[in-house]
């Protein structure tokens, strides 16, 4: 359906997204007039500037480019368009959500975020099957809907380290009360197979976990734990020749490659929002025995509402819990040609380790809800990559230096319809 979309062009892909949802909407209505359905959508038109011209500021490692090196001002960091179709009949319901945003190949080809069917077994118990949002973070169900998020984007230090937002599988949701406390317990299981570009894939098998949310008055919170087995060809050009260097090379490749590697993630977060003001905090820990490493990330943010205006501020931190460099293969005693090859492999390994996102960021901004279902935001961030890494930045160039503050300015127009 999308073979005529020009990669990297936002409007054709975005229009394709809307046309797909509208077409399915009409099909549902024609198939059974007793169905109730709703078509809705959301989007962000944004621009981001970074003071560092030797790397790109991005929100996800699954994006091709950003602001800084590729271009001084970039629309690719936050801009997206999504459409959602909800259909229901009796205890049955279904949802389809399609999102167009920049991908790793630079295109804006739409991607199906959600596509699932739910059966309401009882008023408090439901089961779903299909493509489902992973209930890992506070903003799991709306992390891509900028209008719902008070700031320009969900904090990159935490959310950028977990770019996978869904899985293909099943989940079970049980809602129950304990006095005035409303509880939601969710168990999930599934897998995902993401086509990155040029045949490069990221696969996650055995995605399983448990999430529990609570609500009481202005307070809400969530704790989650999940695990999966990751496999990708990313880094194959490094790990295959490493294994040719005998037991030491094989040990390095086995330690750092991403083939059948278990990843475990645990998160906890809470929000208090009585209306005139709000405060939110969230943290998570990710561990895997691969070049992806292990992280702890936290953020805290708060804001005050003055009519249509909401000034806010926040702080975020991500910390690598493993070494961000490795001596690699020993070069002593190797013939000159092998020593040169081993040195290049060591440099390649450390380039991967350099990509771990250790960073501190202070931010402040202003949200203006100037019209129904529309908000204009402006945000400033002072990011400081630490621990000899590039932080949350990408496409780093030889002149890039960590441990120097980077100033990021963002403007975004968010809307829902």
mmCIF file of C-alpha atoms in Angstrom:
data_model
loop_
_atom_site.group_PDB
_atom_site.id
_atom_site.type_symbol
_atom_site.label_atom_id
_atom_site.label_comp_id
_atom_site.label_asym_id
_atom_site.label_seq_id
_atom_site.Cartn_x
_atom_site.Cartn_y
_atom_site.Cartn_z
ATOM 1 C CA UNK A 1 0.000 0.000 0.000
ATOM 2 C CA UNK A 2 2.893 2.343 0.747
ATOM 3 C CA UNK A 3 5.177 1.535 -2.164
ATOM 4 C CA UNK A 4 4.731 5.067 -3.581
ATOM 5 C CA UNK A 5 5.721 6.838 -0.359
ATOM 6 C CA UNK A 6 8.974 8.721 -0.692
ATOM 7 C CA UNK A 7 11.275 7.858 2.245
ATOM 8 C CA UNK A 8 11.976 10.812 4.518
ATOM 9 C CA UNK A 9 8.931 12.811 3.386
ATOM 10 C CA UNK A 10 6.548 13.434 6.272
ATOM 11 C CA UNK A 11 3.314 14.459 4.587
ATOM 12 C CA UNK A 12 2.871 11.528 2.155
ATOM 13 C CA UNK A 13 3.422 8.981 4.927
ATOM 14 C CA UNK A 14 1.225 10.869 7.363
ATOM 15 C CA UNK A 15 -1.582 11.065 4.838
ATOM 16 C CA UNK A 16 -1.160 7.354 4.219
ATOM 17 C CA UNK A 17 -1.635 6.753 7.931
ATOM 18 C CA UNK A 18 -4.898 8.683 8.016
ATOM 19 C CA UNK A 19 -6.157 7.036 4.811
ATOM 20 C CA UNK A 20 -5.465 3.575 6.214
ATOM 21 C CA UNK A 21 -7.411 4.292 9.405
ATOM 22 C CA UNK A 22 -10.314 5.853 7.504
ATOM 23 C CA UNK A 23 -10.470 2.887 5.144
ATOM 24 C CA UNK A 24 -10.605 0.398 7.995
ATOM 25 C CA UNK A 25 -13.195 2.572 9.696
ATOM 26 C CA UNK A 26 -15.483 2.434 6.680
ATOM 27 C CA UNK A 27 -14.930 -1.319 6.360
ATOM 28 C CA UNK A 28 -15.960 -1.901 9.974
ATOM 29 C CA UNK A 29 -19.129 0.133 9.532
ATOM 30 C CA UNK A 30 -20.076 -1.668 6.337
ATOM 31 C CA UNK A 31 -19.440 -5.100 7.832
ATOM 32 C CA UNK A 32 -21.806 -4.625 10.748
ATOM 33 C CA UNK A 33 -23.875 -1.499 11.223
ATOM 34 C CA UNK A 34 -24.449 -2.390 14.887
ATOM 35 C CA UNK A 35 -20.792 -1.865 15.663
ATOM 36 C CA UNK A 36 -19.846 1.321 17.453
ATOM 37 C CA UNK A 37 -16.611 2.838 16.275
ATOM 38 C CA UNK A 38 -14.581 5.960 16.770
ATOM 39 C CA UNK A 39 -11.801 7.440 14.708
ATOM 40 C CA UNK A 40 -9.352 9.725 16.477
ATOM 41 C CA UNK A 41 -5.854 10.980 15.936
ATOM 42 C CA UNK A 42 -2.931 12.877 17.361
ATOM 43 C CA UNK A 43 0.187 14.590 16.175
ATOM 44 C CA UNK A 44 3.144 16.808 16.883
ATOM 45 C CA UNK A 45 4.835 19.329 14.643
ATOM 46 C CA UNK A 46 8.151 20.127 16.268
ATOM 47 C CA UNK A 47 11.572 21.638 15.731
ATOM 48 C CA UNK A 48 14.674 21.072 17.859
ATOM 49 C CA UNK A 49 18.015 22.909 17.966
ATOM 50 C CA UNK A 50 21.218 21.594 19.551
ATOM 51 C CA UNK A 51 24.335 23.627 20.317
ATOM 52 C CA UNK A 52 26.615 20.652 19.567
ATOM 53 C CA UNK A 53 27.401 20.203 15.858
ATOM 54 C CA UNK A 54 29.400 16.991 16.393
ATOM 55 C CA UNK A 55 26.441 14.761 17.346
ATOM 56 C CA UNK A 56 22.663 14.571 16.929
ATOM 57 C CA UNK A 57 20.169 15.029 19.726
ATOM 58 C CA UNK A 58 17.520 12.307 19.283
ATOM 59 C CA UNK A 59 14.822 10.727 21.416
ATOM 60 C CA UNK A 60 15.453 7.104 20.406
ATOM 61 C CA UNK A 61 18.250 4.933 18.995
ATOM 62 C CA UNK A 62 15.685 3.839 16.402
ATOM 63 C CA UNK A 63 15.765 7.265 14.689
ATOM 64 C CA UNK A 64 18.133 8.033 11.826
ATOM 65 C CA UNK A 65 19.024 11.626 12.654
ATOM 66 C CA UNK A 66 18.279 14.610 14.831
ATOM 67 C CA UNK A 67 19.392 18.114 15.733
ATOM 68 C CA UNK A 68 23.046 19.149 15.813
ATOM 69 C CA UNK A 69 25.262 17.306 13.351
ATOM 70 C CA UNK A 70 22.695 16.464 10.654
ATOM 71 C CA UNK A 71 21.069 19.885 10.793
ATOM 72 C CA UNK A 72 21.070 22.767 13.241
ATOM 73 C CA UNK A 73 17.255 22.737 13.535
ATOM 74 C CA UNK A 74 15.578 19.371 13.015
ATOM 75 C CA UNK A 75 11.866 18.559 12.592
ATOM 76 C CA UNK A 76 12.591 14.827 12.870
ATOM 77 C CA UNK A 77 13.115 14.582 16.631
ATOM 78 C CA UNK A 78 9.499 15.016 17.784
ATOM 79 C CA UNK A 79 7.278 15.307 14.696
ATOM 80 C CA UNK A 80 4.795 12.504 14.204
ATOM 81 C CA UNK A 81 1.202 11.815 13.154
ATOM 82 C CA UNK A 82 -1.006 9.015 14.454
ATOM 83 C CA UNK A 83 -4.494 7.716 13.791
ATOM 84 C CA UNK A 84 -6.531 5.355 15.947
ATOM 85 C CA UNK A 85 -9.652 3.328 15.256
ATOM 86 C CA UNK A 86 -11.684 1.926 18.166
ATOM 87 C CA UNK A 87 -14.446 -0.597 17.476
ATOM 88 C CA UNK A 88 -16.727 -2.259 20.033
ATOM 89 C CA UNK A 89 -19.726 -4.547 20.220
ATOM 90 C CA UNK A 90 -20.957 -5.956 23.509
ATOM 91 C CA UNK A 91 -18.064 -7.441 25.497
ATOM 92 C CA UNK A 92 -15.822 -7.353 22.423
ATOM 93 C CA UNK A 93 -13.698 -4.403 21.354
ATOM 94 C CA UNK A 94 -10.724 -3.757 19.136
ATOM 95 C CA UNK A 95 -8.201 -1.009 18.498
ATOM 96 C CA UNK A 96 -5.879 -0.151 15.642
ATOM 97 C CA UNK A 97 -3.286 2.588 16.010
ATOM 98 C CA UNK A 98 -0.894 3.587 13.237
ATOM 99 C CA UNK A 99 1.929 6.083 13.736
ATOM 100 C CA UNK A 100 4.129 7.869 11.224
ATOM 101 C CA UNK A 101 7.445 9.180 12.573
ATOM 102 C CA UNK A 102 11.069 9.053 11.530
ATOM 103 C CA UNK A 103 12.540 5.554 11.483
ATOM 104 C CA UNK A 104 16.093 4.230 11.441
ATOM 105 C CA UNK A 105 16.155 4.205 7.632
ATOM 106 C CA UNK A 106 15.226 7.908 7.574
ATOM 107 C CA UNK A 107 11.730 7.317 6.198
ATOM 108 C CA UNK A 108 8.353 8.129 7.734
ATOM 109 C CA UNK A 109 6.712 4.861 6.696
ATOM 110 C CA UNK A 110 3.742 4.246 9.011
ATOM 111 C CA UNK A 111 4.086 1.566 11.649
ATOM 112 C CA UNK A 112 1.240 -0.307 13.344
ATOM 113 C CA UNK A 113 1.660 0.469 17.047
ATOM 114 C CA UNK A 114 -1.461 -1.284 18.321
ATOM 115 C CA UNK A 115 -3.715 -3.884 16.702
ATOM 116 C CA UNK A 116 -5.563 -5.990 19.229
ATOM 117 C CA UNK A 117 -8.909 -7.446 20.221
ATOM 118 C CA UNK A 118 -10.197 -7.389 23.808
ATOM 119 C CA UNK A 119 -12.837 -9.523 25.476
ATOM 120 C CA UNK A 120 -14.368 -8.214 28.712
ATOM 121 C CA UNK A 121 -14.850 -11.443 30.657
ATOM 122 C CA UNK A 122 -16.377 -9.639 33.650
ATOM 123 C CA UNK A 123 -16.681 -5.925 34.491
ATOM 124 C CA UNK A 124 -13.296 -6.238 36.259
ATOM 125 C CA UNK A 125 -11.456 -8.820 34.129
ATOM 126 C CA UNK A 126 -10.382 -8.482 30.488
ATOM 127 C CA UNK A 127 -8.141 -10.386 28.118
ATOM 128 C CA UNK A 128 -6.508 -9.014 24.954
ATOM 129 C CA UNK A 129 -4.650 -10.543 22.030
ATOM 130 C CA UNK A 130 -2.648 -8.872 19.270
ATOM 131 C CA UNK A 131 -0.166 -6.013 19.239
ATOM 132 C CA UNK A 132 -0.309 -4.433 22.684
ATOM 133 C CA UNK A 133 1.463 -1.546 24.415
ATOM 134 C CA UNK A 134 3.999 -2.766 26.960
ATOM 135 C CA UNK A 135 2.803 -1.497 30.377
ATOM 136 C CA UNK A 136 6.326 -0.662 31.540
ATOM 137 C CA UNK A 137 6.186 3.103 32.169
ATOM 138 C CA UNK A 138 3.716 5.622 33.591
ATOM 139 C CA UNK A 139 3.182 6.953 30.071
ATOM 140 C CA UNK A 140 3.110 3.528 28.403
ATOM 141 C CA UNK A 141 -0.304 4.080 26.810
ATOM 142 C CA UNK A 142 0.361 7.631 25.600
ATOM 143 C CA UNK A 143 4.142 8.061 25.325
ATOM 144 C CA UNK A 144 3.746 9.117 21.686
ATOM 145 C CA UNK A 145 0.753 11.411 22.235
ATOM 146 C CA UNK A 146 2.538 14.684 22.947
ATOM 147 C CA UNK A 147 -0.656 16.531 23.865
ATOM 148 C CA UNK A 148 -1.137 14.353 26.969
ATOM 149 C CA UNK A 149 2.464 14.733 28.137
ATOM 150 C CA UNK A 150 2.972 18.033 30.036
ATOM 151 C CA UNK A 151 6.459 18.598 28.573
ATOM 152 C CA UNK A 152 7.627 18.445 24.963
ATOM 153 C CA UNK A 153 8.560 14.752 25.209
ATOM 154 C CA UNK A 154 8.864 11.940 27.713
ATOM 155 C CA UNK A 155 12.328 12.114 29.358
ATOM 156 C CA UNK A 156 14.853 10.624 26.950
ATOM 157 C CA UNK A 157 17.138 9.334 29.718
ATOM 158 C CA UNK A 158 14.472 6.838 30.814
ATOM 159 C CA UNK A 159 12.197 6.300 27.810
ATOM 160 C CA UNK A 160 14.957 6.445 25.182
ATOM 161 C CA UNK A 161 16.742 3.486 26.793
ATOM 162 C CA UNK A 162 13.620 1.387 26.140
ATOM 163 C CA UNK A 163 12.531 2.284 22.581
ATOM 164 C CA UNK A 164 10.341 -0.819 22.138
ATOM 165 C CA UNK A 165 6.811 0.232 23.085
ATOM 166 C CA UNK A 166 4.770 -2.872 22.232
ATOM 167 C CA UNK A 167 4.694 -6.618 21.671
ATOM 168 C CA UNK A 168 2.640 -9.178 19.777
ATOM 169 C CA UNK A 169 0.984 -11.437 22.303
ATOM 170 C CA UNK A 170 -1.653 -11.532 25.033
ATOM 171 C CA UNK A 171 -2.350 -9.788 28.314
ATOM 172 C CA UNK A 172 -4.746 -10.148 31.211
ATOM 173 C CA UNK A 173 -6.036 -7.113 33.143
ATOM 174 C CA UNK A 174 -7.769 -7.301 36.502
ATOM 175 C CA UNK A 175 -9.233 -4.195 38.128
ATOM 176 C CA UNK A 176 -10.047 -4.306 41.832
ATOM 177 C CA UNK A 177 -10.575 -1.968 44.747
ATOM 178 C CA UNK A 178 -9.297 -1.864 48.305
ATOM 179 C CA UNK A 179 -11.199 0.785 50.187
ATOM 180 C CA UNK A 180 -10.712 4.036 48.272
ATOM 181 C CA UNK A 181 -7.707 2.612 46.436
ATOM 182 C CA UNK A 182 -8.317 1.528 42.816
ATOM 183 C CA UNK A 183 -5.937 -1.184 41.607
ATOM 184 C CA UNK A 184 -5.106 -2.522 38.159
ATOM 185 C CA UNK A 185 -2.963 -5.645 37.816
ATOM 186 C CA UNK A 186 -1.761 -6.600 34.337
ATOM 187 C CA UNK A 187 0.167 -9.693 33.212
ATOM 188 C CA UNK A 188 1.559 -9.870 29.673
ATOM 189 C CA UNK A 189 3.388 -12.242 27.353
ATOM 190 C CA UNK A 190 4.504 -11.865 23.753
ATOM 191 C CA UNK A 191 7.269 -11.231 21.261
ATOM 192 C CA UNK A 192 8.313 -8.640 18.691
ATOM 193 C CA UNK A 193 10.217 -8.682 15.431
ATOM 194 C CA UNK A 194 11.141 -5.189 14.283
ATOM 195 C CA UNK A 195 12.526 -4.539 10.801
ATOM 196 C CA UNK A 196 15.053 -1.728 11.309
ATOM 197 C CA UNK A 197 16.448 -1.262 7.780
ATOM 198 C CA UNK A 198 18.169 -3.199 4.965
ATOM 199 C CA UNK A 199 17.151 -6.534 6.464
ATOM 200 C CA UNK A 200 18.553 -5.670 9.901
ATOM 201 C CA UNK A 201 16.099 -6.885 12.526
ATOM 202 C CA UNK A 202 15.616 -6.583 16.255
ATOM 203 C CA UNK A 203 13.844 -9.566 17.788
ATOM 204 C CA UNK A 204 12.587 -9.953 21.339
ATOM 205 C CA UNK A 205 11.228 -13.364 22.325
ATOM 206 C CA UNK A 206 9.519 -14.409 25.524
ATOM 207 C CA UNK A 207 8.494 -10.894 26.534
ATOM 208 C CA UNK A 208 6.815 -11.453 29.884
ATOM 209 C CA UNK A 209 6.038 -9.339 32.887
ATOM 210 C CA UNK A 210 3.708 -7.944 35.475
ATOM 211 C CA UNK A 211 2.491 -4.400 36.057
ATOM 212 C CA UNK A 212 0.461 -2.974 38.927
ATOM 213 C CA UNK A 213 -1.141 0.477 38.986
ATOM 214 C CA UNK A 214 -2.886 2.297 41.818
ATOM 215 C CA UNK A 215 -5.098 5.390 41.906
ATOM 216 C CA UNK A 216 -6.586 7.357 44.772
ATOM 217 C CA UNK A 217 -7.804 10.911 44.337
ATOM 218 C CA UNK A 218 -5.078 13.019 42.747
ATOM 219 C CA UNK A 219 -2.450 10.287 43.188
ATOM 220 C CA UNK A 220 -1.526 7.574 40.710
ATOM 221 C CA UNK A 221 1.406 5.197 40.540
ATOM 222 C CA UNK A 222 2.742 2.148 38.727
ATOM 223 C CA UNK A 223 5.379 -0.523 39.336
ATOM 224 C CA UNK A 224 6.380 -2.941 36.581
ATOM 225 C CA UNK A 225 8.835 -5.724 35.870
ATOM 226 C CA UNK A 226 9.507 -7.428 32.577
ATOM 227 C CA UNK A 227 11.975 -9.678 30.805
ATOM 228 C CA UNK A 228 12.737 -10.774 27.239
ATOM 229 C CA UNK A 229 15.401 -12.485 25.145
ATOM 230 C CA UNK A 230 16.983 -10.154 22.565
ATOM 231 C CA UNK A 231 18.580 -11.083 19.249
ATOM 232 C CA UNK A 232 19.855 -8.775 16.519
ATOM 233 C CA UNK A 233 22.486 -8.733 13.780
ATOM 234 C CA UNK A 234 23.569 -5.313 15.006
ATOM 235 C CA UNK A 235 27.335 -5.507 15.565
ATOM 236 C CA UNK A 236 27.792 -8.671 13.533
ATOM 237 C CA UNK A 237 30.560 -6.978 11.529
ATOM 238 C CA UNK A 238 32.460 -6.693 14.823
ATOM 239 C CA UNK A 239 31.676 -9.950 16.623
ATOM 240 C CA UNK A 240 32.305 -12.355 13.720
ATOM 241 C CA UNK A 241 35.953 -11.273 13.192
ATOM 242 C CA UNK A 242 36.471 -11.066 16.967
ATOM 243 C CA UNK A 243 35.771 -14.795 17.206
ATOM 244 C CA UNK A 244 38.570 -15.440 14.722
ATOM 245 C CA UNK A 245 41.093 -14.288 17.363
ATOM 246 C CA UNK A 246 40.919 -17.480 19.383
ATOM 247 C CA UNK A 247 39.573 -17.956 22.919
ATOM 248 C CA UNK A 248 40.096 -14.311 23.952
ATOM 249 C CA UNK A 249 38.218 -12.991 20.930
ATOM 250 C CA UNK A 250 35.453 -15.550 21.380
ATOM 251 C CA UNK A 251 35.082 -14.583 25.047
ATOM 252 C CA UNK A 252 34.720 -10.911 24.098
ATOM 253 C CA UNK A 253 32.175 -11.699 21.380
ATOM 254 C CA UNK A 254 30.163 -13.968 23.668
ATOM 255 C CA UNK A 255 30.153 -11.285 26.343
ATOM 256 C CA UNK A 256 29.003 -8.404 24.174
ATOM 257 C CA UNK A 257 27.013 -9.764 21.222
ATOM 258 C CA UNK A 258 23.205 -9.523 21.231
ATOM 259 C CA UNK A 259 22.164 -13.090 20.443
ATOM 260 C CA UNK A 260 19.715 -14.777 22.809
ATOM 261 C CA UNK A 261 20.610 -12.319 25.568
ATOM 262 C CA UNK A 262 18.252 -11.917 28.485
ATOM 263 C CA UNK A 263 17.190 -8.375 29.371
ATOM 264 C CA UNK A 264 15.398 -7.463 32.601
ATOM 265 C CA UNK A 265 13.717 -4.127 33.236
ATOM 266 C CA UNK A 266 12.071 -2.831 36.414
ATOM 267 C CA UNK A 267 10.334 0.531 36.735
ATOM 268 C CA UNK A 268 8.376 2.499 39.312
ATOM 269 C CA UNK A 269 6.705 5.896 39.057
ATOM 270 C CA UNK A 270 4.097 8.134 40.636
ATOM 271 C CA UNK A 271 2.202 11.337 39.872
ATOM 272 C CA UNK A 272 0.295 13.709 42.121
ATOM 273 C CA UNK A 273 -1.961 16.120 40.221
ATOM 274 C CA UNK A 274 -4.639 18.001 42.204
ATOM 275 C CA UNK A 275 -5.289 20.336 39.245
ATOM 276 C CA UNK A 276 -3.532 23.628 39.984
ATOM 277 C CA UNK A 277 -0.125 21.938 40.037
ATOM 278 C CA UNK A 278 1.488 18.551 39.510
ATOM 279 C CA UNK A 279 4.622 16.608 40.353
ATOM 280 C CA UNK A 280 5.776 13.325 38.840
ATOM 281 C CA UNK A 281 8.766 11.064 39.342
ATOM 282 C CA UNK A 282 9.784 7.805 37.724
ATOM 283 C CA UNK A 283 12.783 5.520 37.649
ATOM 284 C CA UNK A 284 13.884 2.303 36.021
ATOM 285 C CA UNK A 285 16.695 -0.204 35.892
ATOM 286 C CA UNK A 286 17.635 -2.225 32.811
ATOM 287 C CA UNK A 287 20.154 -5.068 32.816
ATOM 288 C CA UNK A 288 21.494 -7.251 30.015
ATOM 289 C CA UNK A 289 24.742 -9.142 29.507
ATOM 290 C CA UNK A 290 25.585 -7.591 26.144
ATOM 291 C CA UNK A 291 26.980 -4.463 24.533
ATOM 292 C CA UNK A 292 23.692 -2.792 25.531
ATOM 293 C CA UNK A 293 24.966 -2.806 29.106
ATOM 294 C CA UNK A 294 23.026 -1.968 32.251
ATOM 295 C CA UNK A 295 21.417 1.328 33.225
ATOM 296 C CA UNK A 296 19.626 3.080 36.002
ATOM 297 C CA UNK A 297 17.573 6.121 34.969
ATOM 298 C CA UNK A 298 15.341 8.481 36.955
ATOM 299 C CA UNK A 299 13.535 11.765 36.424
ATOM 300 C CA UNK A 300 11.433 14.191 38.425
ATOM 301 C CA UNK A 301 9.316 17.014 37.056
ATOM 302 C CA UNK A 302 6.784 19.534 38.305
ATOM 303 C CA UNK A 303 4.623 22.346 36.986
ATOM 304 C CA UNK A 304 2.044 24.995 37.922
ATOM 305 C CA UNK A 305 -1.109 25.795 35.953
ATOM 306 C CA UNK A 306 -2.110 29.446 35.481
ATOM 307 C CA UNK A 307 -5.134 29.332 33.234
ATOM 308 C CA UNK A 308 -3.944 28.312 29.780
ATOM 309 C CA UNK A 309 -0.259 28.515 30.745
ATOM 310 C CA UNK A 310 1.793 25.826 32.482
ATOM 311 C CA UNK A 311 5.427 26.561 33.334
ATOM 312 C CA UNK A 312 7.373 23.446 34.328
ATOM 313 C CA UNK A 313 10.843 22.192 35.191
ATOM 314 C CA UNK A 314 12.533 18.822 35.474
ATOM 315 C CA UNK A 315 15.705 16.866 36.120
ATOM 316 C CA UNK A 316 16.716 13.525 34.591
ATOM 317 C CA UNK A 317 19.667 11.211 35.136
ATOM 318 C CA UNK A 318 20.853 8.018 33.453
ATOM 319 C CA UNK A 319 23.797 6.082 34.839
ATOM 320 C CA UNK A 320 25.686 3.208 33.225
ATOM 321 C CA UNK A 321 26.270 0.413 35.735
ATOM 322 C CA UNK A 322 28.959 -1.351 33.696
ATOM 323 C CA UNK A 323 32.311 -0.152 32.299
ATOM 324 C CA UNK A 324 31.909 2.073 29.243
ATOM 325 C CA UNK A 325 35.215 0.903 27.731
ATOM 326 C CA UNK A 326 37.119 -2.376 27.414
ATOM 327 C CA UNK A 327 40.829 -3.048 26.742
ATOM 328 C CA UNK A 328 39.732 -5.646 24.206
ATOM 329 C CA UNK A 329 42.199 -7.953 22.487
ATOM 330 C CA UNK A 330 45.820 -7.850 23.704
ATOM 331 C CA UNK A 331 48.065 -6.522 20.931
ATOM 332 C CA UNK A 332 51.449 -7.493 22.373
ATOM 333 C CA UNK A 333 53.201 -10.203 20.392
ATOM 334 C CA UNK A 334 50.862 -10.053 17.383
ATOM 335 C CA UNK A 335 52.304 -9.688 13.863
ATOM 336 C CA UNK A 336 51.893 -6.117 12.516
ATOM 337 C CA UNK A 337 48.959 -6.950 10.242
ATOM 338 C CA UNK A 338 47.066 -8.847 12.947
ATOM 339 C CA UNK A 339 47.863 -6.128 15.481
ATOM 340 C CA UNK A 340 46.352 -3.519 13.155
ATOM 341 C CA UNK A 341 43.214 -5.631 12.690
ATOM 342 C CA UNK A 342 42.909 -6.305 16.421
ATOM 343 C CA UNK A 343 43.364 -2.610 17.159
ATOM 344 C CA UNK A 344 40.565 -1.741 14.736
ATOM 345 C CA UNK A 345 38.279 -4.332 16.389
ATOM 346 C CA UNK A 346 39.078 -2.921 19.834
ATOM 347 C CA UNK A 347 38.195 0.546 18.572
ATOM 348 C CA UNK A 348 34.923 -0.773 17.135
ATOM 349 C CA UNK A 349 34.014 -2.455 20.420
ATOM 350 C CA UNK A 350 34.660 0.710 22.389
ATOM 351 C CA UNK A 351 32.620 2.722 19.894
ATOM 352 C CA UNK A 352 29.627 0.533 20.817
ATOM 353 C CA UNK A 353 30.327 0.915 24.544
ATOM 354 C CA UNK A 354 30.668 4.681 24.031
ATOM 355 C CA UNK A 355 27.004 4.741 22.966
ATOM 356 C CA UNK A 356 25.746 3.928 26.478
ATOM 357 C CA UNK A 357 23.491 6.756 27.566
ATOM 358 C CA UNK A 358 25.005 8.157 30.777
ATOM 359 C CA UNK A 359 23.742 11.714 31.144
ATOM 360 C CA UNK A 360 22.315 14.432 33.409
ATOM 361 C CA UNK A 361 19.745 16.914 32.091
ATOM 362 C CA UNK A 362 18.093 19.976 33.603
ATOM 363 C CA UNK A 363 15.044 21.257 31.740
ATOM 364 C CA UNK A 364 12.482 24.024 31.906
ATOM 365 C CA UNK A 365 9.629 24.966 29.652
ATOM 366 C CA UNK A 366 6.246 26.554 29.088
ATOM 367 C CA UNK A 367 3.049 24.979 27.791
ATOM 368 C CA UNK A 368 0.270 27.130 26.318
ATOM 369 C CA UNK A 369 -3.135 25.506 25.725
ATOM 370 C CA UNK A 370 -4.233 28.205 23.311
ATOM 371 C CA UNK A 371 -7.151 26.306 21.753
ATOM 372 C CA UNK A 372 -9.256 23.204 22.469
ATOM 373 C CA UNK A 373 -7.189 20.057 21.851
ATOM 374 C CA UNK A 374 -4.105 22.054 20.891
ATOM 375 C CA UNK A 375 -1.027 23.043 22.883
ATOM 376 C CA UNK A 376 2.117 24.979 22.025
ATOM 377 C CA UNK A 377 5.262 24.184 24.025
ATOM 378 C CA UNK A 378 8.740 25.663 24.280
ATOM 379 C CA UNK A 379 11.468 23.876 26.210
ATOM 380 C CA UNK A 380 15.139 24.364 27.094
ATOM 381 C CA UNK A 381 17.444 21.550 28.234
ATOM 382 C CA UNK A 382 21.008 21.550 29.491
ATOM 383 C CA UNK A 383 22.342 18.050 28.882
ATOM 384 C CA UNK A 384 25.681 16.797 30.189
ATOM 385 C CA UNK A 385 26.848 13.371 28.904
ATOM 386 C CA UNK A 386 28.959 11.599 31.533
ATOM 387 C CA UNK A 387 31.178 8.557 32.133
ATOM 388 C CA UNK A 388 32.966 8.887 28.797
ATOM 389 C CA UNK A 389 29.817 8.203 26.755
ATOM 390 C CA UNK A 390 27.877 10.100 24.131
ATOM 391 C CA UNK A 391 24.804 10.187 26.353
ATOM 392 C CA UNK A 392 21.479 10.153 24.526
ATOM 393 C CA UNK A 393 23.073 11.615 21.395
ATOM 394 C CA UNK A 394 23.762 9.787 18.128
ATOM 395 C CA UNK A 395 25.762 10.149 14.912
ATOM 396 C CA UNK A 396 28.754 11.368 16.937
ATOM 397 C CA UNK A 397 31.715 12.638 14.931
ATOM 398 C CA UNK A 398 35.482 12.625 15.674
ATOM 399 C CA UNK A 399 35.234 16.096 17.198
ATOM 400 C CA UNK A 400 32.589 15.071 19.735
ATOM 401 C CA UNK A 401 33.671 15.469 23.361
ATOM 402 C CA UNK A 402 31.672 14.144 26.338
ATOM 403 C CA UNK A 403 31.574 15.891 29.717
ATOM 404 C CA UNK A 404 30.639 19.181 28.082
ATOM 405 C CA UNK A 405 27.185 20.747 28.472
ATOM 406 C CA UNK A 406 24.949 20.718 25.402
ATOM 407 C CA UNK A 407 22.092 23.196 25.088
ATOM 408 C CA UNK A 408 18.905 21.908 23.436
ATOM 409 C CA UNK A 409 15.954 24.137 22.519
ATOM 410 C CA UNK A 410 12.637 22.644 21.407
ATOM 411 C CA UNK A 411 9.320 24.005 20.156
ATOM 412 C CA UNK A 412 6.324 21.765 19.516
ATOM 413 C CA UNK A 413 2.706 22.088 18.476
ATOM 414 C CA UNK A 414 0.680 19.157 19.846
ATOM 415 C CA UNK A 415 -2.873 18.331 18.841
ATOM 416 C CA UNK A 416 -5.504 15.625 19.156
ATOM 417 C CA UNK A 417 -8.646 15.153 17.088
#
